[in-house]
GROMACS .gro file of C-alpha atoms in nm:
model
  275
    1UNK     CA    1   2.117  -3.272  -0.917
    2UNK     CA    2   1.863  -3.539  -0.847
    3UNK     CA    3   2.030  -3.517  -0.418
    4UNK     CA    4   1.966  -3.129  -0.484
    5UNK     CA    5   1.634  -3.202  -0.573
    6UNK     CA    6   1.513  -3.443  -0.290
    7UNK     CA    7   1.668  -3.214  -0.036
    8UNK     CA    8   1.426  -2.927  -0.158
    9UNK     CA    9   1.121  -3.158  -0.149
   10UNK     CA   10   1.255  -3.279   0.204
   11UNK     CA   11   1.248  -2.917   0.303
   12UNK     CA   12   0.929  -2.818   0.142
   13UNK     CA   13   0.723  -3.130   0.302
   14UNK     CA   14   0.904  -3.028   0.645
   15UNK     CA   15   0.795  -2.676   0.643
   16UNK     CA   16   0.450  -2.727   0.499
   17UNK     CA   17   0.395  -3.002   0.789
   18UNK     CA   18   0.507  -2.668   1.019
   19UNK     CA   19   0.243  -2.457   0.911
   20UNK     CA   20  -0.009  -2.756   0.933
   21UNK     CA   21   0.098  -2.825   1.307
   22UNK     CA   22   0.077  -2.476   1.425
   23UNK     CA   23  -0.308  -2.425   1.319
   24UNK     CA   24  -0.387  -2.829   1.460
   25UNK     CA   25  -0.584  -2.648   1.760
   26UNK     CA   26  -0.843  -2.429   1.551
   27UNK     CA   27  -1.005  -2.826   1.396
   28UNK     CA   28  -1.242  -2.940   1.607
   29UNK     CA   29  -1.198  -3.318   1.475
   30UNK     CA   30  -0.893  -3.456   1.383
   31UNK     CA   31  -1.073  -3.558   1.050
   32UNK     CA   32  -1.137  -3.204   0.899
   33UNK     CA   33  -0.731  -3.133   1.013
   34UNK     CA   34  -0.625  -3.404   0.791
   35UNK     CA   35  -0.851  -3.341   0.529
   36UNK     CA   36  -0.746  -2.972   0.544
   37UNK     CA   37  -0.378  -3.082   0.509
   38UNK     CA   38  -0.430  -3.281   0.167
   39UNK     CA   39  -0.647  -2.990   0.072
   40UNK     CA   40  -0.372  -2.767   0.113
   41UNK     CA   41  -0.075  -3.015  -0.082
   42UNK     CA   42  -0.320  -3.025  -0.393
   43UNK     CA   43  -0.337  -2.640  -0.413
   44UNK     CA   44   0.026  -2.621  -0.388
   45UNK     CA   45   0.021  -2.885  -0.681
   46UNK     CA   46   0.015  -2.678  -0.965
   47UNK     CA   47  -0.335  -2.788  -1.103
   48UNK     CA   48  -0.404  -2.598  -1.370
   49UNK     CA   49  -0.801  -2.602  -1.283
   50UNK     CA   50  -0.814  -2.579  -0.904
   51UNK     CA   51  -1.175  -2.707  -0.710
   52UNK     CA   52  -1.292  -2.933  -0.505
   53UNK     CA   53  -1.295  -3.204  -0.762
   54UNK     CA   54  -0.947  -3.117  -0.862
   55UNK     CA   55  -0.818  -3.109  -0.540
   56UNK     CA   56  -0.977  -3.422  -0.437
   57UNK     CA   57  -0.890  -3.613  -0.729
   58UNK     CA   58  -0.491  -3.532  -0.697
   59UNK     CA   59  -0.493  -3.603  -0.331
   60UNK     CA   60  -0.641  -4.028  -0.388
   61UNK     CA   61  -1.006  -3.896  -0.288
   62UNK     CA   62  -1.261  -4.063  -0.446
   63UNK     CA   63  -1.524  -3.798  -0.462
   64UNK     CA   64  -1.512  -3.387  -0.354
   65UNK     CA   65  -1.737  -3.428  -0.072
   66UNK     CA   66  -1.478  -3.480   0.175
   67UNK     CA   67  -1.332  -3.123   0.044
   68UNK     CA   68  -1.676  -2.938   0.009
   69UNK     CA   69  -1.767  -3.075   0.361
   70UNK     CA   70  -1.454  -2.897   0.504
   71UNK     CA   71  -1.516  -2.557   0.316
   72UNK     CA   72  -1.905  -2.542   0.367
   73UNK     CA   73  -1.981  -2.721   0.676
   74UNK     CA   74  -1.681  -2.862   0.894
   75UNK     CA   75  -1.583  -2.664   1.220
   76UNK     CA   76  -1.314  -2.500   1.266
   77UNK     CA   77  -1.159  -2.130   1.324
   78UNK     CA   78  -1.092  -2.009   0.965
   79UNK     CA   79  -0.940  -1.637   1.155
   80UNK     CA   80  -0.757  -1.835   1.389
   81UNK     CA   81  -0.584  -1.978   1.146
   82UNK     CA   82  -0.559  -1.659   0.957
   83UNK     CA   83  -0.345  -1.548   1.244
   84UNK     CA   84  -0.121  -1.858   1.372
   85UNK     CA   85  -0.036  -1.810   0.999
   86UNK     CA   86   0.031  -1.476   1.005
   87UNK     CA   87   0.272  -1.520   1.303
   88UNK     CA   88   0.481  -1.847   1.128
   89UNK     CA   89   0.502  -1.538   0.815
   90UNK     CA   90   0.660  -1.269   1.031
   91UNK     CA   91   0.873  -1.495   1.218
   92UNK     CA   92   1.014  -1.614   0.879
   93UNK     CA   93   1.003  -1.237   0.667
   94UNK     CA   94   0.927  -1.000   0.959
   95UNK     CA   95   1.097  -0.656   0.811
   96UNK     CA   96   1.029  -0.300   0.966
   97UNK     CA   97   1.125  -0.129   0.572
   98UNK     CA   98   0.839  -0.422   0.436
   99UNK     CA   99   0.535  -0.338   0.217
  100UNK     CA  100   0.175  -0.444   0.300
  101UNK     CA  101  -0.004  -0.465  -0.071
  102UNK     CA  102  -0.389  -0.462  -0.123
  103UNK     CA  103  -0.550  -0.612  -0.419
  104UNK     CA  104  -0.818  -0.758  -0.516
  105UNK     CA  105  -0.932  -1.077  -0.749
  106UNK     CA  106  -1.193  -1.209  -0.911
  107UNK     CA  107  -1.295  -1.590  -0.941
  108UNK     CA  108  -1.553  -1.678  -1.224
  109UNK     CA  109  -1.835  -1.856  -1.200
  110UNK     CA  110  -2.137  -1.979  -1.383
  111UNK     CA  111  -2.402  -1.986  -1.099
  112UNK     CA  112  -2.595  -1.765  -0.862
  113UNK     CA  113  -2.554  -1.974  -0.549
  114UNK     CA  114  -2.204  -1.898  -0.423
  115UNK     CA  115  -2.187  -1.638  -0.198
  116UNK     CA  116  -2.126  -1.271  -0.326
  117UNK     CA  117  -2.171  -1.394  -0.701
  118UNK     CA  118  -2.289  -1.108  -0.955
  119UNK     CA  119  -2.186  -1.004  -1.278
  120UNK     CA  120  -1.922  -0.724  -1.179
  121UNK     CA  121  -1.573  -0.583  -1.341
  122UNK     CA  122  -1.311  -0.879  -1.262
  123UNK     CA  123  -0.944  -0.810  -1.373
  124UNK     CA  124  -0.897  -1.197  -1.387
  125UNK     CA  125  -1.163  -1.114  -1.726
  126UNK     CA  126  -1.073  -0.808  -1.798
  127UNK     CA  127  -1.476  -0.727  -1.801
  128UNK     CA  128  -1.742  -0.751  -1.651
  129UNK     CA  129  -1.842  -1.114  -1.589
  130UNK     CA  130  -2.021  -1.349  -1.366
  131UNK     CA  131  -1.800  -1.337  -1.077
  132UNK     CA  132  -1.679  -1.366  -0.672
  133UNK     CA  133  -1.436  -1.090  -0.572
  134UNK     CA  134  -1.235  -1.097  -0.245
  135UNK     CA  135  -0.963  -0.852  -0.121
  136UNK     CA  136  -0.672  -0.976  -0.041
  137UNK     CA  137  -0.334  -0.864   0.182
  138UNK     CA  138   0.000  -0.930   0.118
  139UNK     CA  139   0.297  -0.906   0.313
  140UNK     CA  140   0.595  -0.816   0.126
  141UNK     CA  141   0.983  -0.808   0.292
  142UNK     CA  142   1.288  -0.847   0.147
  143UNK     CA  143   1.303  -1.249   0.187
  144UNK     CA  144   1.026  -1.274  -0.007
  145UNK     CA  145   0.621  -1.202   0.033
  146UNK     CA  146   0.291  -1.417   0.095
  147UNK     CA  147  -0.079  -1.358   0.172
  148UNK     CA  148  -0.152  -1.314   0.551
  149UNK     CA  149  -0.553  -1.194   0.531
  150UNK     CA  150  -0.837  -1.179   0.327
  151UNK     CA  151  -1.176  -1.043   0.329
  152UNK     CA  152  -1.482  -1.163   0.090
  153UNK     CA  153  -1.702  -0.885  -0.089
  154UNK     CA  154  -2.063  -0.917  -0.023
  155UNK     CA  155  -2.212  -0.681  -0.281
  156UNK     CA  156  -2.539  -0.474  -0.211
  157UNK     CA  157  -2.743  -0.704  -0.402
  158UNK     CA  158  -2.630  -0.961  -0.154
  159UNK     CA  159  -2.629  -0.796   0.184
  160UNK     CA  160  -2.989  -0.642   0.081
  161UNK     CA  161  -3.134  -0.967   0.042
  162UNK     CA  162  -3.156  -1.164   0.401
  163UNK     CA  163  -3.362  -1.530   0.211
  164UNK     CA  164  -3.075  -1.563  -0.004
  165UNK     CA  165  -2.803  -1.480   0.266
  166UNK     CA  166  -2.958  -1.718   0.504
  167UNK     CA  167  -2.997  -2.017   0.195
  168UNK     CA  168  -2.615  -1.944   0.117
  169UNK     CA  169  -2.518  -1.915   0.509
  170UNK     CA  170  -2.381  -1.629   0.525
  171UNK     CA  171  -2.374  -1.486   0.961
  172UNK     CA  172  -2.689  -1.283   1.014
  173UNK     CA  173  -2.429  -0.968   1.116
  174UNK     CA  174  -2.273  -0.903   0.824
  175UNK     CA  175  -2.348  -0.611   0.610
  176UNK     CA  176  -2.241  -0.479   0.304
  177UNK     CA  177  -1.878  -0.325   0.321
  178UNK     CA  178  -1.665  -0.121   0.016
  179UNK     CA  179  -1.388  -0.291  -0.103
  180UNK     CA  180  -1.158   0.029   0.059
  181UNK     CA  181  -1.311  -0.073   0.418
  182UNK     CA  182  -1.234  -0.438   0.361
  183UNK     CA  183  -0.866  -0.331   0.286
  184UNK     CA  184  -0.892  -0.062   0.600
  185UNK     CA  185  -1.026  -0.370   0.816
  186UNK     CA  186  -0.710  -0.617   0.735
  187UNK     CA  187  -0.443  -0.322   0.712
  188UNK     CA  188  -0.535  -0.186   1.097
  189UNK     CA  189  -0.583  -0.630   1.226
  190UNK     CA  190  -0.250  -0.660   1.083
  191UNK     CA  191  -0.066  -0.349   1.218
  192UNK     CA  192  -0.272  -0.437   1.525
  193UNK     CA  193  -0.084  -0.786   1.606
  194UNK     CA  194   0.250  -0.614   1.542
  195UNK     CA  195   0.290  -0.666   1.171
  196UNK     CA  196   0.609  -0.435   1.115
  197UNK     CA  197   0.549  -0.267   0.789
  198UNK     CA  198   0.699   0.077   0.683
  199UNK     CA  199   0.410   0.149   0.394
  200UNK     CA  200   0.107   0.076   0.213
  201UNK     CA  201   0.010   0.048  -0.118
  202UNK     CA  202  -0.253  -0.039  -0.340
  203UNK     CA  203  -0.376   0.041  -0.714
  204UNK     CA  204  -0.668   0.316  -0.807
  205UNK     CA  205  -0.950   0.104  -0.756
  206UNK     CA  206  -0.784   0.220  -0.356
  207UNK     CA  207  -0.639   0.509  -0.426
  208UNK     CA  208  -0.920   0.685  -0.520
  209UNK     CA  209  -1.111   0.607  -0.164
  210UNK     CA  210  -0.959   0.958   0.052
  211UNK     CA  211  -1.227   0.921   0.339
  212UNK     CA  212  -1.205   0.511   0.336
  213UNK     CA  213  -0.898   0.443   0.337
  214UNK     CA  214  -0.654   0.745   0.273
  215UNK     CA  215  -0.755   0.987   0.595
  216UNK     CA  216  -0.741   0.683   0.835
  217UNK     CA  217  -0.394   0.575   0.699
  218UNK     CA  218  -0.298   0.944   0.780
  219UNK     CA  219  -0.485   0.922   1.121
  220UNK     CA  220  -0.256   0.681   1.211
  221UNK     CA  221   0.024   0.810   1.060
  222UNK     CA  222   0.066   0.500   0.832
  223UNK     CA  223   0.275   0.592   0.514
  224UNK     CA  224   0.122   0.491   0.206
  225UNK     CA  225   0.153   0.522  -0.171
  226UNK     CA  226  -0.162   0.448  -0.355
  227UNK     CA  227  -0.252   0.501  -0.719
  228UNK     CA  228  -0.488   0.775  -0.848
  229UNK     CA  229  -0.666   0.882  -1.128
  230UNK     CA  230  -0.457   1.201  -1.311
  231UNK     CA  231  -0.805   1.420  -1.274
  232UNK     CA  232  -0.837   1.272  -0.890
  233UNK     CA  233  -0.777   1.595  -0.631
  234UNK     CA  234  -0.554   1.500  -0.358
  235UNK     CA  235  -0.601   1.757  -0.123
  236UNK     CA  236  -0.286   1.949   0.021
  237UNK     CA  237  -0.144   1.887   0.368
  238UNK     CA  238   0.201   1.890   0.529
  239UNK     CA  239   0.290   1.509   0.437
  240UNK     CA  240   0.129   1.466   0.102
  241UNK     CA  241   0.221   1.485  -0.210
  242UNK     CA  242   0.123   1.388  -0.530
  243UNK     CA  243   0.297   1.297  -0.848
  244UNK     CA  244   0.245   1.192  -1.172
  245UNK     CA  245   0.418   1.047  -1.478
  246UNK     CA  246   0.315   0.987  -1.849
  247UNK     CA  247   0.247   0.647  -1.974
  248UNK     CA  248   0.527   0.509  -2.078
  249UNK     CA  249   0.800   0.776  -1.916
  250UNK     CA  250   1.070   0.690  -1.701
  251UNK     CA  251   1.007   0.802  -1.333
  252UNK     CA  252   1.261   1.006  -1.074
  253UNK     CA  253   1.394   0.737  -0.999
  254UNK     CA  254   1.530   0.638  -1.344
  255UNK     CA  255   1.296   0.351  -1.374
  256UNK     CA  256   1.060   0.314  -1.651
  257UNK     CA  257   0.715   0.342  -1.545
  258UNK     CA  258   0.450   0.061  -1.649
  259UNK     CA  259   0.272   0.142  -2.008
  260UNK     CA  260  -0.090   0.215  -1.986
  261UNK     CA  261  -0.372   0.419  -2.175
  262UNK     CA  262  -0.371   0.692  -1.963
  263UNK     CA  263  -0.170   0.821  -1.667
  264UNK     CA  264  -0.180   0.722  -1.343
  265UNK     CA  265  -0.109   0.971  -1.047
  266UNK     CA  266   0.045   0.832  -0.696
  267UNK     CA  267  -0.099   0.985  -0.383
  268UNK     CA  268   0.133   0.928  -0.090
  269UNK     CA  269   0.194   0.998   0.266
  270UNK     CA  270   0.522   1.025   0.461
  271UNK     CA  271   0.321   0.886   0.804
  272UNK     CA  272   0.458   0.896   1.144
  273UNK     CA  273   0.856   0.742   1.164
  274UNK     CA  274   0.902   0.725   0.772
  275UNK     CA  275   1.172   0.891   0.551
   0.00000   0.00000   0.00000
Protein backbone atom coordinates (compact mmCIF):
# COMPACT_ATOMS: atom_id res chain seq x y z
CA UNK A 1 0.00 0.00 0.00
CA UNK A 2 2.48 2.50 1.30
CA UNK A 3 4.81 1.45 -2.54
CA UNK A 4 1.21 2.16 -4.12
CA UNK A 5 1.17 5.30 -2.52
CA UNK A 6 4.71 6.78 -3.28
CA UNK A 7 4.33 5.70 -6.85
CA UNK A 8 1.17 8.05 -7.16
CA UNK A 9 2.99 10.98 -5.49
CA UNK A 10 6.05 10.10 -7.85
CA UNK A 11 3.63 10.46 -10.70
CA UNK A 12 1.76 13.43 -9.51
CA UNK A 13 5.15 15.56 -8.75
CA UNK A 14 6.34 14.29 -12.36
CA UNK A 15 3.38 15.53 -14.19
CA UNK A 16 2.83 18.71 -12.25
CA UNK A 17 6.71 19.54 -12.97
CA UNK A 18 5.32 18.91 -16.88
CA UNK A 19 2.86 21.46 -16.84
CA UNK A 20 5.34 23.85 -14.96
CA UNK A 21 8.08 23.28 -17.76
CA UNK A 22 5.86 23.81 -20.66
CA UNK A 23 4.68 27.49 -19.56
CA UNK A 24 8.77 28.29 -18.30
CA UNK A 25 8.90 30.74 -21.48
CA UNK A 26 5.80 33.11 -20.67
CA UNK A 27 8.12 34.32 -16.93
CA UNK A 28 10.15 36.90 -17.67
CA UNK A 29 12.53 36.11 -14.51
CA UNK A 30 13.27 32.91 -13.41
CA UNK A 31 12.15 34.17 -9.87
CA UNK A 32 8.35 34.76 -10.57
CA UNK A 33 8.58 30.93 -12.47
CA UNK A 34 9.60 29.46 -9.27
CA UNK A 35 7.50 31.35 -7.18
CA UNK A 36 4.59 30.50 -9.55
CA UNK A 37 5.46 26.76 -9.16
CA UNK A 38 5.13 26.70 -5.18
CA UNK A 39 2.11 28.85 -5.76
CA UNK A 40 0.62 26.29 -7.73
CA UNK A 41 1.69 22.97 -5.16
CA UNK A 42 -0.10 24.96 -2.25
CA UNK A 43 -3.39 25.26 -4.24
CA UNK A 44 -3.25 21.72 -5.05
CA UNK A 45 -2.74 21.24 -1.18
CA UNK A 46 -6.06 21.00 -0.03
CA UNK A 47 -6.09 24.22 2.19
CA UNK A 48 -9.19 24.61 3.39
CA UNK A 49 -8.84 28.65 3.26
CA UNK A 50 -6.88 29.32 0.07
CA UNK A 51 -4.88 33.11 -0.27
CA UNK A 52 -1.91 34.45 -0.49
CA UNK A 53 -1.14 34.01 3.14
CA UNK A 54 -2.28 30.46 2.97
CA UNK A 55 -0.46 29.63 0.13
CA UNK A 56 2.63 31.21 1.29
CA UNK A 57 2.58 29.86 4.62
CA UNK A 58 2.27 25.99 3.35
CA UNK A 59 4.93 26.49 0.78
CA UNK A 60 8.03 27.68 3.86
CA UNK A 61 7.37 31.50 2.81
CA UNK A 62 7.73 33.72 5.40
CA UNK A 63 5.35 36.42 4.39
CA UNK A 64 2.59 36.63 1.17
CA UNK A 65 4.43 39.23 -0.57
CA UNK A 66 6.37 37.00 -2.64
CA UNK A 67 2.75 35.53 -3.81
CA UNK A 68 0.88 38.96 -4.10
CA UNK A 69 3.96 40.29 -6.05
CA UNK A 70 3.44 37.48 -8.65
CA UNK A 71 -0.44 37.99 -8.97
CA UNK A 72 -0.44 41.91 -8.92
CA UNK A 73 2.75 43.01 -10.31
CA UNK A 74 5.27 40.28 -11.70
CA UNK A 75 5.54 39.86 -15.61
CA UNK A 76 4.56 37.33 -17.29
CA UNK A 77 1.92 36.05 -20.07
CA UNK A 78 -1.09 34.95 -17.94
CA UNK A 79 -3.00 33.87 -21.80
CA UNK A 80 0.03 32.30 -22.84
CA UNK A 81 -0.10 30.19 -20.29
CA UNK A 82 -3.78 29.82 -20.61
CA UNK A 83 -2.98 28.15 -23.86
CA UNK A 84 0.39 25.97 -23.46
CA UNK A 85 -2.08 24.63 -20.83
CA UNK A 86 -4.76 24.12 -22.86
CA UNK A 87 -2.61 22.14 -25.37
CA UNK A 88 -0.82 19.68 -22.39
CA UNK A 89 -5.13 19.18 -21.63
CA UNK A 90 -6.05 18.03 -25.12
CA UNK A 91 -3.04 16.08 -25.66
CA UNK A 92 -3.92 14.17 -22.44
CA UNK A 93 -8.23 14.15 -22.83
CA UNK A 94 -8.55 15.41 -26.45
CA UNK A 95 -12.16 13.68 -27.44
CA UNK A 96 -14.23 14.72 -30.61
CA UNK A 97 -17.83 13.31 -28.52
CA UNK A 98 -16.32 15.81 -25.35
CA UNK A 99 -18.38 18.56 -23.62
CA UNK A 100 -17.18 22.18 -23.19
CA UNK A 101 -19.20 23.43 -19.81
CA UNK A 102 -19.68 27.16 -18.87
CA UNK A 103 -20.20 28.28 -15.38
CA UNK A 104 -19.66 30.73 -13.40
CA UNK A 105 -18.40 31.38 -9.53
CA UNK A 106 -18.35 33.68 -7.11
CA UNK A 107 -15.43 34.47 -4.56
CA UNK A 108 -16.42 36.60 -1.40
CA UNK A 109 -14.94 39.33 -0.19
CA UNK A 110 -15.10 42.01 2.42
CA UNK A 111 -13.54 45.03 0.52
CA UNK A 112 -14.09 47.37 -2.38
CA UNK A 113 -10.58 47.30 -3.80
CA UNK A 114 -10.35 44.05 -5.74
CA UNK A 115 -11.20 44.32 -9.07
CA UNK A 116 -14.93 43.70 -10.20
CA UNK A 117 -16.05 43.56 -6.39
CA UNK A 118 -19.90 44.51 -5.79
CA UNK A 119 -22.54 43.08 -3.90
CA UNK A 120 -24.17 40.73 -6.66
CA UNK A 121 -26.10 37.12 -6.64
CA UNK A 122 -23.10 34.50 -5.97
CA UNK A 123 -24.14 30.75 -5.97
CA UNK A 124 -21.02 30.09 -3.73
CA UNK A 125 -23.73 32.29 -1.07
CA UNK A 126 -26.63 31.44 -2.35
CA UNK A 127 -27.48 35.46 -2.21
CA UNK A 128 -26.55 38.28 -2.93
CA UNK A 129 -23.25 39.19 -1.23
CA UNK A 130 -20.13 41.17 -1.46
CA UNK A 131 -18.50 39.39 -4.18
CA UNK A 132 -15.91 38.75 -7.47
CA UNK A 133 -17.51 36.61 -10.19
CA UNK A 134 -15.51 35.07 -13.08
CA UNK A 135 -16.70 32.67 -15.86
CA UNK A 136 -15.12 29.84 -16.22
CA UNK A 137 -14.62 26.87 -19.14
CA UNK A 138 -14.30 23.44 -18.71
CA UNK A 139 -13.27 20.78 -20.85
CA UNK A 140 -14.94 17.61 -20.25
CA UNK A 141 -13.89 14.02 -22.20
CA UNK A 142 -14.27 10.78 -21.23
CA UNK A 143 -10.73 10.50 -19.30
CA UNK A 144 -11.74 12.96 -17.19
CA UNK A 145 -12.28 17.06 -17.35
CA UNK A 146 -10.29 20.32 -16.18
CA UNK A 147 -10.51 24.11 -16.62
CA UNK A 148 -8.75 25.37 -19.84
CA UNK A 149 -10.02 29.37 -19.79
CA UNK A 150 -11.42 31.90 -17.82
CA UNK A 151 -12.68 35.32 -18.13
CA UNK A 152 -13.18 37.95 -15.09
CA UNK A 153 -16.57 40.01 -14.90
CA UNK A 154 -16.09 43.66 -14.75
CA UNK A 155 -19.56 44.87 -13.78
CA UNK A 156 -21.00 48.30 -15.06
CA UNK A 157 -20.28 49.95 -11.92
CA UNK A 158 -16.71 49.07 -12.64
CA UNK A 159 -16.15 49.60 -16.33
CA UNK A 160 -18.15 53.08 -15.85
CA UNK A 161 -15.76 54.32 -13.49
CA UNK A 162 -12.12 54.95 -15.26
CA UNK A 163 -10.28 56.56 -11.35
CA UNK A 164 -11.10 53.40 -9.83
CA UNK A 165 -10.14 51.12 -12.87
CA UNK A 166 -6.89 52.89 -13.22
CA UNK A 167 -6.21 52.70 -8.97
CA UNK A 168 -7.08 48.85 -9.29
CA UNK A 169 -5.06 48.46 -12.77
CA UNK A 170 -7.26 47.25 -14.72
CA UNK A 171 -5.96 47.85 -19.07
CA UNK A 172 -7.46 51.14 -20.21
CA UNK A 173 -9.36 48.84 -23.19
CA UNK A 174 -11.49 46.92 -21.41
CA UNK A 175 -15.14 47.50 -21.22
CA UNK A 176 -17.91 46.07 -19.64
CA UNK A 177 -18.93 42.57 -21.16
CA UNK A 178 -22.24 40.13 -20.14
CA UNK A 179 -21.40 37.15 -18.59
CA UNK A 180 -23.02 35.25 -22.04
CA UNK A 181 -20.21 37.22 -24.17
CA UNK A 182 -17.49 36.21 -21.75
CA UNK A 183 -18.64 32.51 -22.26
CA UNK A 184 -19.09 33.33 -26.30
CA UNK A 185 -15.39 34.82 -26.12
CA UNK A 186 -13.68 31.46 -24.50
CA UNK A 187 -16.12 28.92 -26.36
CA UNK A 188 -15.09 30.43 -30.12
CA UNK A 189 -10.74 30.89 -28.59
CA UNK A 190 -11.16 27.38 -27.73
CA UNK A 191 -12.87 25.89 -30.85
CA UNK A 192 -10.49 28.32 -32.55
CA UNK A 193 -7.08 26.41 -31.49
CA UNK A 194 -8.72 23.10 -32.41
CA UNK A 195 -10.37 22.16 -29.17
CA UNK A 196 -12.45 19.03 -30.47
CA UNK A 197 -15.71 19.24 -28.69
CA UNK A 198 -19.08 17.76 -29.99
CA UNK A 199 -21.44 20.26 -27.65
CA UNK A 200 -21.99 22.96 -25.34
CA UNK A 201 -23.68 23.45 -22.36
CA UNK A 202 -24.33 25.71 -19.69
CA UNK A 203 -27.16 26.43 -16.94
CA UNK A 204 -30.08 29.31 -17.33
CA UNK A 205 -28.17 32.08 -16.15
CA UNK A 206 -26.78 31.05 -20.29
CA UNK A 207 -29.49 29.65 -21.56
CA UNK A 208 -31.60 32.37 -21.41
CA UNK A 209 -29.02 34.73 -23.59
CA UNK A 210 -30.62 33.68 -27.54
CA UNK A 211 -28.79 36.71 -29.28
CA UNK A 212 -25.43 36.31 -26.97
CA UNK A 213 -24.74 33.25 -27.02
CA UNK A 214 -27.48 30.87 -28.55
CA UNK A 215 -27.68 32.44 -32.40
CA UNK A 216 -23.82 32.50 -32.64
CA UNK A 217 -23.55 28.82 -31.41
CA UNK A 218 -26.08 28.16 -34.30
CA UNK A 219 -24.05 30.47 -36.68
CA UNK A 220 -21.46 28.22 -36.36
CA UNK A 221 -23.25 25.30 -36.26
CA UNK A 222 -21.98 24.42 -32.71
CA UNK A 223 -24.45 21.95 -30.95
CA UNK A 224 -25.43 23.00 -27.66
CA UNK A 225 -27.81 22.18 -24.82
CA UNK A 226 -28.39 25.00 -22.46
CA UNK A 227 -30.92 25.40 -19.68
CA UNK A 228 -34.01 27.68 -19.85
CA UNK A 229 -36.55 29.10 -17.94
CA UNK A 230 -40.12 26.93 -18.55
CA UNK A 231 -41.86 30.52 -19.61
CA UNK A 232 -38.48 31.30 -21.84
CA UNK A 233 -39.65 31.22 -25.86
CA UNK A 234 -37.22 29.35 -27.85
CA UNK A 235 -38.02 30.25 -31.15
CA UNK A 236 -38.65 27.43 -33.85
CA UNK A 237 -36.11 26.47 -36.51
CA UNK A 238 -35.07 23.29 -38.32
CA UNK A 239 -32.43 22.11 -35.54
CA UNK A 240 -34.05 23.22 -32.35
CA UNK A 241 -35.94 21.88 -30.05
CA UNK A 242 -36.98 22.36 -26.77
CA UNK A 243 -37.97 20.16 -23.92
CA UNK A 244 -38.97 20.17 -20.62
CA UNK A 245 -39.43 17.96 -17.55
CA UNK A 246 -41.09 18.44 -14.06
CA UNK A 247 -39.02 18.78 -11.02
CA UNK A 248 -38.36 15.81 -9.78
CA UNK A 249 -39.52 13.46 -13.00
CA UNK A 250 -37.48 11.04 -14.63
CA UNK A 251 -36.34 12.23 -18.17
CA UNK A 252 -36.44 10.17 -21.78
CA UNK A 253 -33.75 8.84 -21.06
CA UNK A 254 -34.83 6.97 -17.88
CA UNK A 255 -32.74 9.11 -15.68
CA UNK A 256 -34.11 11.04 -12.90
CA UNK A 257 -33.89 14.62 -13.43
CA UNK A 258 -32.28 16.97 -10.63
CA UNK A 259 -35.06 18.26 -7.91
CA UNK A 260 -35.69 21.91 -8.01
CA UNK A 261 -38.56 24.53 -7.22
CA UNK A 262 -39.60 24.93 -10.50
CA UNK A 263 -38.90 23.41 -13.91
CA UNK A 264 -36.25 23.92 -15.96
CA UNK A 265 -36.58 23.74 -19.88
CA UNK A 266 -33.39 22.65 -22.16
CA UNK A 267 -32.93 24.58 -25.36
CA UNK A 268 -30.70 22.67 -27.75
CA UNK A 269 -29.23 22.59 -31.12
CA UNK A 270 -28.21 19.63 -33.31
CA UNK A 271 -25.21 22.03 -35.03
CA UNK A 272 -23.30 21.16 -38.04
CA UNK A 273 -21.75 17.18 -37.89
CA UNK A 274 -23.82 16.18 -34.67
CA UNK A 275 -26.32 13.27 -34.20
Amino acid sequence: MAAAVSVEVVRWQALLGEGLGRVAGRFARVEPRRRAGRFVAGLLSGLSRVNCWTIAERVGERTPDGMQHLLSRASWDADGVRDDLRGWVLEHLADSDAVLVIDETGDLKKGTETVGVQRQYTGTAGRIENSQMSVFLTYSARRGHTLIDRELYLPQSWAEDPVRRERAGVPAGTGFATKSALALSMIIRALDAGTPAKWVTGDEAYGKDGAGLRDPLETREQAYVLAVACDHRVPGRATSASTSWPAGSRNERGRNSPPGPARKDIATTSGHGSD
